[in-house]
Every structure is written in C-alpha cells, then in structure tokens.
CSV table of C-alpha atoms in Angstrom, one decimal:
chain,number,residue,atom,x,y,z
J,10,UNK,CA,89.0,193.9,197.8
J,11,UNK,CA,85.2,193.5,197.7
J,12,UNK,CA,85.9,190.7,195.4
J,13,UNK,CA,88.2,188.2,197.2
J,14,UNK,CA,86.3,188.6,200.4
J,15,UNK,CA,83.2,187.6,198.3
J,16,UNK,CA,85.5,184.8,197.3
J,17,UNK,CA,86.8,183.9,200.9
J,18,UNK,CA,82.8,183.7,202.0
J,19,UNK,CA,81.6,181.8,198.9
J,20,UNK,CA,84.3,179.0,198.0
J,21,UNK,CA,84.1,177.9,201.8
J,22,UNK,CA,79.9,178.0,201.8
J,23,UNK,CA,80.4,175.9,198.1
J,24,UNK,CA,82.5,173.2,199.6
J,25,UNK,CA,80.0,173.1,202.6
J,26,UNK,CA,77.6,172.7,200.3
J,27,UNK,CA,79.4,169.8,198.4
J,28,UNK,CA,79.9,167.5,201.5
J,29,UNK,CA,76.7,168.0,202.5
J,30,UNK,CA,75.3,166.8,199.1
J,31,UNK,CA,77.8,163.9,199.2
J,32,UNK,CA,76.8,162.8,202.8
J,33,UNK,CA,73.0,162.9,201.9
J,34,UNK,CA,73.7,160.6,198.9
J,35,UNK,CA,75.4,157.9,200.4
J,36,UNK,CA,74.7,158.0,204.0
J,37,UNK,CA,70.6,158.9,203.2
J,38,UNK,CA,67.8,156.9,201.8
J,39,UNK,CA,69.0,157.0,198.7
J,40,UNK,CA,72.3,156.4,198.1
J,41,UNK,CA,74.3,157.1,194.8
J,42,UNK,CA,77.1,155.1,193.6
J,43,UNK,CA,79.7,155.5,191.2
J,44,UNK,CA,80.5,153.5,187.8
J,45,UNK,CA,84.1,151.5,188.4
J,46,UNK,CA,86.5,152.4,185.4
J,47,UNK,CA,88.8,149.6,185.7
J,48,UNK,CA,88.6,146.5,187.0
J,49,UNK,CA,91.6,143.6,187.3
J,50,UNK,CA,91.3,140.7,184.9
J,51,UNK,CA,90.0,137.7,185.9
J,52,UNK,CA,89.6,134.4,183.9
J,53,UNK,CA,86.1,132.4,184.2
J,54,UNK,CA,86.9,128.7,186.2
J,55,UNK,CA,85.6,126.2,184.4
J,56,UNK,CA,85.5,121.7,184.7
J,57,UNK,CA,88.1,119.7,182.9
J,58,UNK,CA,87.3,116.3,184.0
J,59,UNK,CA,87.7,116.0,187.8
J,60,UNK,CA,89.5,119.6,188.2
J,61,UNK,CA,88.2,123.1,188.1
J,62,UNK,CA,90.5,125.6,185.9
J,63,UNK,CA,91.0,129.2,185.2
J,64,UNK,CA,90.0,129.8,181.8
J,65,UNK,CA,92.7,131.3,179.0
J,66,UNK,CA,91.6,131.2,175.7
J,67,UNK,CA,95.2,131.6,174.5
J,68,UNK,CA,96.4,128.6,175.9
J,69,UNK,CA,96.0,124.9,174.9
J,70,UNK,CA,93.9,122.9,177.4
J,71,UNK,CA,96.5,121.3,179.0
J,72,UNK,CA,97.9,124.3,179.9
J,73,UNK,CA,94.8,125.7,182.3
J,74,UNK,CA,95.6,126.5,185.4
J,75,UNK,CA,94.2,124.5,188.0
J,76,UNK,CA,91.6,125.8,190.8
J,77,UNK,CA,91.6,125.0,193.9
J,78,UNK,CA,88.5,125.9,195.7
J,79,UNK,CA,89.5,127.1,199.8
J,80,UNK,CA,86.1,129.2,200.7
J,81,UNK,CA,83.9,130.2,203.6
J,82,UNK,CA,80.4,131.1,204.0
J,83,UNK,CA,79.2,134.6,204.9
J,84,UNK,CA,75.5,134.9,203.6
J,85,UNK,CA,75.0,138.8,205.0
J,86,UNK,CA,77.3,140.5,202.2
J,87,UNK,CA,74.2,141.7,199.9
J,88,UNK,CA,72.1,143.0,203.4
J,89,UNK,CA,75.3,144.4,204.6
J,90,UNK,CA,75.7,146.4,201.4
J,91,UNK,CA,72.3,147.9,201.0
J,92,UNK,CA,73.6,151.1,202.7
J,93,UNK,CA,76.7,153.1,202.1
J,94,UNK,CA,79.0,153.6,205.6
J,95,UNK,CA,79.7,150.9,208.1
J,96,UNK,CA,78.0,148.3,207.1
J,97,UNK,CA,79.4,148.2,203.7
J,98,UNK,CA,82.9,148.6,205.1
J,99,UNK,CA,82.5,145.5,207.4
J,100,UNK,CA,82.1,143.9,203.5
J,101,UNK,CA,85.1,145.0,202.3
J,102,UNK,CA,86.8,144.0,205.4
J,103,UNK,CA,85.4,140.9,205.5
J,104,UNK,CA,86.3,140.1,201.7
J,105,UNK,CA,90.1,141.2,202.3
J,106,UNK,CA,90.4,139.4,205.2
J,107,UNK,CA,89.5,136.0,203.5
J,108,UNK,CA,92.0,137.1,200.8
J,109,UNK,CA,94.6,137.4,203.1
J,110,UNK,CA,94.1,133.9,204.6
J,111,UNK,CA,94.2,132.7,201.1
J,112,UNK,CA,90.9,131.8,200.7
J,113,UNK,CA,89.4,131.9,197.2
J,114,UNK,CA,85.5,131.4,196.9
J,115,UNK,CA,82.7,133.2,199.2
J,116,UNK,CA,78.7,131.6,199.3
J,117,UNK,CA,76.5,133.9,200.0
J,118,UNK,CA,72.7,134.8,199.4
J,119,UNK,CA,71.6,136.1,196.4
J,120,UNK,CA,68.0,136.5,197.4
J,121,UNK,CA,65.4,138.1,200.0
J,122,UNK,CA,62.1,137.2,199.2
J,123,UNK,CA,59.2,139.4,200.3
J,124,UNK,CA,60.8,140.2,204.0
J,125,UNK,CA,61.1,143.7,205.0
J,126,UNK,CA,62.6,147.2,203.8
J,127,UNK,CA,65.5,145.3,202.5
J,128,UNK,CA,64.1,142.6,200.1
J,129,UNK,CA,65.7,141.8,197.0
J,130,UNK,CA,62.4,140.6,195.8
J,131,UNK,CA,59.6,142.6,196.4
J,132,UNK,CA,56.9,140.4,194.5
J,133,UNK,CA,57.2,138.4,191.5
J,134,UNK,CA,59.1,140.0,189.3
J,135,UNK,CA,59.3,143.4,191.4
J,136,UNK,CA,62.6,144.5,192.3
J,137,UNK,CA,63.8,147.0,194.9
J,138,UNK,CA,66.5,148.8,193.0
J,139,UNK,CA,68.7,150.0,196.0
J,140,UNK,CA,68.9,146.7,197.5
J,141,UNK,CA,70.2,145.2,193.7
J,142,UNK,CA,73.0,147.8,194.3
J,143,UNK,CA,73.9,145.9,197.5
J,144,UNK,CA,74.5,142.7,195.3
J,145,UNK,CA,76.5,144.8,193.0
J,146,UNK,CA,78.6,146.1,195.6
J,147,UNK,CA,79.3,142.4,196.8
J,148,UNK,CA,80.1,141.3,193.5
J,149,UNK,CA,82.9,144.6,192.4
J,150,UNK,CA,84.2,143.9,195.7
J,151,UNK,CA,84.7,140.6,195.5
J,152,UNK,CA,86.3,140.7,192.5
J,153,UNK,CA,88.9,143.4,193.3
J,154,UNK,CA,90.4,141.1,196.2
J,155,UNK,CA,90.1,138.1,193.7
J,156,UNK,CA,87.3,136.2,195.7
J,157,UNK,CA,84.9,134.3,193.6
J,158,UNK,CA,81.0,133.9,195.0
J,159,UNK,CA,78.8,131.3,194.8
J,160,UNK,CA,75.1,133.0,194.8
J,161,UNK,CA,72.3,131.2,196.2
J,162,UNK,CA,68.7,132.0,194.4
J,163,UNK,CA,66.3,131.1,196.6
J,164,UNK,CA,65.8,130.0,200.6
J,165,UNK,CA,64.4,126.1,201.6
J,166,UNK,CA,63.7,128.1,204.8
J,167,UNK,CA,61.4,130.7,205.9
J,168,UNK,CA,64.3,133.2,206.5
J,169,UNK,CA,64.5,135.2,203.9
J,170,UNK,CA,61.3,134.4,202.3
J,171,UNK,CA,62.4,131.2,200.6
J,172,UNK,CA,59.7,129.1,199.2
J,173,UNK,CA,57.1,129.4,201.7
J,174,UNK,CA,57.1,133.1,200.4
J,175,UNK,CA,56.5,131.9,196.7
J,176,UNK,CA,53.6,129.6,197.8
J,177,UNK,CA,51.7,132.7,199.3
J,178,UNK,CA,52.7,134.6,196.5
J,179,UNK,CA,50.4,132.4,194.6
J,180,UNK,CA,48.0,132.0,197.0
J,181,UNK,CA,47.3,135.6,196.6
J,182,UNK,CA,47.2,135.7,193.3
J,183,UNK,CA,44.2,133.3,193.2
J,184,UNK,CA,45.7,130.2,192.3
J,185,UNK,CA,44.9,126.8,193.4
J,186,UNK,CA,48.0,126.1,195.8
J,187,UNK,CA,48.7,124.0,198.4
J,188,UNK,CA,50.1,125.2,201.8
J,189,UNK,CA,52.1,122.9,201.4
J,190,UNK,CA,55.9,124.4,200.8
J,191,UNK,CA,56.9,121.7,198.6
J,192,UNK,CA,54.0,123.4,195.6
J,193,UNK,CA,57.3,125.4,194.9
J,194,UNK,CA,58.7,122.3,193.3
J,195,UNK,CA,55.8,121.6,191.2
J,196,UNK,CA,53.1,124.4,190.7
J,197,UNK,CA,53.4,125.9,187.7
J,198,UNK,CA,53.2,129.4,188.3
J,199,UNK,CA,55.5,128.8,191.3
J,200,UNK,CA,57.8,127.8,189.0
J,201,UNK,CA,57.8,130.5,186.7
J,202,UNK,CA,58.0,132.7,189.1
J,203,UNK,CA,61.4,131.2,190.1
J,204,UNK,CA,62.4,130.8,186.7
J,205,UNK,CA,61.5,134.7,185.7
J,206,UNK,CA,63.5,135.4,188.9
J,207,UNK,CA,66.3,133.6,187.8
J,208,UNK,CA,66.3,135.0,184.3
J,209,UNK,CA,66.4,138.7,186.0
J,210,UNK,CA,69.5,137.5,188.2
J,211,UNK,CA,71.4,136.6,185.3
J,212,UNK,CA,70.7,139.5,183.1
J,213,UNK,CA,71.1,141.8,185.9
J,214,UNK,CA,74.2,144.7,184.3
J,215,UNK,CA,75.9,145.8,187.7
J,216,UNK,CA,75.6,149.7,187.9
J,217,UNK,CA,79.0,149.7,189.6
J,218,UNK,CA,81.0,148.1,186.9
J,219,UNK,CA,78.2,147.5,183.8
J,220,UNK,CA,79.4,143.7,183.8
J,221,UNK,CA,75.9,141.2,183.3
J,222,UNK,CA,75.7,138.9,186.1
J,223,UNK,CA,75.5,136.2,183.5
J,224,UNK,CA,79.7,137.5,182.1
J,225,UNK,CA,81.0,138.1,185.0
J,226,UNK,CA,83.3,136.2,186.0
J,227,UNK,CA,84.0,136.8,190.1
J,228,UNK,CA,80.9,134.9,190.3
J,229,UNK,CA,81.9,131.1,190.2
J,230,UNK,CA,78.9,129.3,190.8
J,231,UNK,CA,75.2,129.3,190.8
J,232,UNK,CA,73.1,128.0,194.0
J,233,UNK,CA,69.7,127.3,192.9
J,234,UNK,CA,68.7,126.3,196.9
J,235,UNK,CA,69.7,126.6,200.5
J,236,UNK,CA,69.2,123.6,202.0
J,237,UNK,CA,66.7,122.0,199.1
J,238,UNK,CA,64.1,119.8,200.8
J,239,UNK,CA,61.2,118.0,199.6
J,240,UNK,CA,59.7,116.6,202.6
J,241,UNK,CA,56.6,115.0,200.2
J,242,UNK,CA,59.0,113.1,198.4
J,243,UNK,CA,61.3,111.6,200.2
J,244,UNK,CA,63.1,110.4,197.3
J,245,UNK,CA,63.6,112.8,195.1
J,246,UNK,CA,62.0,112.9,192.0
J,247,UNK,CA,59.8,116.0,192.4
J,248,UNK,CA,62.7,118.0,193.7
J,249,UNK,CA,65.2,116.7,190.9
C-alpha cells in the first residue's frame, strides 16, 4: 500500500517535471529542437534553355518536368522563427497557406547584419547560433509543404544591417574605408567579409534535418542583394 501511494505522488510530480523542462526549452532563451527523421523527396530545379525543370536523374532530358515559378515575398520567416511558440506558428501557417493557393517559391531574407538580439551575423564571421536555427526552421518547413526559397545574403539598405553595416565593420577594424556604402562593392576586406559570409551560408548543415544548405534542395535560388545599388557608378561596372 505504501508503495503505490508513493507511486500515485511520484509519477504525477515526474510528468510535472517533464512539461516544465519541455516548456523552458522551447518557450525560454534557449530553445532546443529536434532532428527531422524523414523528410519528402524533392528534386533540385534546374535551367534547360529558356525553362526551369525538376531534376530526375533517371530520366532522359527531354523528359524533365517543367517548373513553373508562382511565388510571393515574405522576408520575416527566419526573424519569425528565432523563438519556438507563436511566432514560429504564424511560419508554418504562412508556408501552408501559399501551398494551398498553389504557389511554389517563397523570397525571403537570409541575413541580419549586426542589428539587435536577433542578428544572424553578429560580426564578421560570428554567428548567433539560435538565430541560424530560425533559418533552419524556415527551410524544413518550407520543404514539407513543397515551397521552394529564394535566400537573399545581404541588404542594399540599412535595415537589417545591409552594406552600411559591412563598411563600419571595417571602419572598426582599422582599415582605410570610405563612408561611402558603395566600399562594399570594392574594398577588399569588405569583400571577403561577404564572401566568408557566403561560404558559411552554403556550408551551413541544418540541425533540424542535417541537409547542407549548399544540397538542399527546397532552396531554389540564391540572392546575392536586396535592391543592389551602386549610386558611384551609375553604370554598372563596379557593382557587376
């Protein structure tokens, strides 16, 4: 008798214990996440003269399926993702409803340079893991309603960062920069800077789903700029 009423006391202080542990994880400052075991197949799109197709590798080239690119803009998913709870289920809603109108490829920001608790970016080359997650969250998502994303790397604007942040960057760092924004198109550190940021984009594994960035294939395309301005050069060569 002693027994089960120990048992009646401690399975109900256990799972108490449980939820609260859960709760902290993923509604607290640091929230966990856990690995996806199986995701649906998806083929990479590719160009075949003036069409994009869906990639099979068992099937002659005539044969592709054709893509037909019917997409929005939503550029909030990887801010929107940061934290586990409503925000991240106004994602997911967001995603399946552009499914269910039939549409097929999402732009959104792959960047926040430098700009409060929730930049991607922190300095050069300095990351803020739980904001990474975000990004992975957008991209597993994406891919289980079958929505492809087209990440932009880097802001023309302020918001965000963008370049302006990469010019100070480099001002504080000692280097000979111009204020003027349009250094990011043709300083040299500046531009390794972008590059290195690049190369850690593409190389990124997703915790969610272990998937490189670079092989996954729910991301369609690569923005290198929002909005890519080169006031200086009104042209074009220095941007190009």
């Amino acid at each position: 008798m002693a027994s089960d009423w120990r048992d009646k006391k401690l399975y109900p202080l256990l799972g108490i214990l449980l939820l609260s542990i859960f709760l902290y994880f993923n509604l607290g400052s640091n929230p966990i996440t856990f690995p996806i075991l199986w995701q649906s197949h998806m083929g990479f799109v590719s160009a075949n003269s003036t069409h994009f197709i869906i990639v099979n590798p068992r099937a002659p080239l005539e044969n592709q399926s054709t893509f037909y690119i019917n997409g929005w803009n939503s550029y909030w998913l990887m801010q929107e993702s940061v934290w586990a709870g409503p925000s991240r289920s106004r994602v997911s809603k967001m995603l399946k409803k552009g499914a269910e109108m039939g549409l097929t490829v999402c732009r959104t920001w792959a960047f926040n340079d430098g700009v409060g608790p929730n930049a991607l970016q922190i300095s050069p080359g300095v990351f803020n893991e739980r904001v990474f997650r975000g990004l992975d969250y957008v991209i597993v998502e994406a891919r289980k309603r079958g929505i492809r994303l087209i990440l932009s790397l880097v802001n023309n604007l302020s918001n965000f960062g963008g370049k302006a942040q990469y010019v100070r960057w480099a001002q504080e760092a000692g280097h000979n920069v111009s204020s003027s924004t349009d250094s990011f198109f043709s300083h040299p550190m500046i531009k390794d800077y972008y590059k290195a940021y690049v190369k850690a984009i593409l190389s990124r594994k997703n915790s969610l789903s272990g998937v490189k960035y670079a092989d996954e294939p729910a991301i369609f395309a690569w923005e290198l700029m929002n909005e890519p301005r080169c006031s200086s050069s009104s042209s074009g060569p220095i941007l190009q």
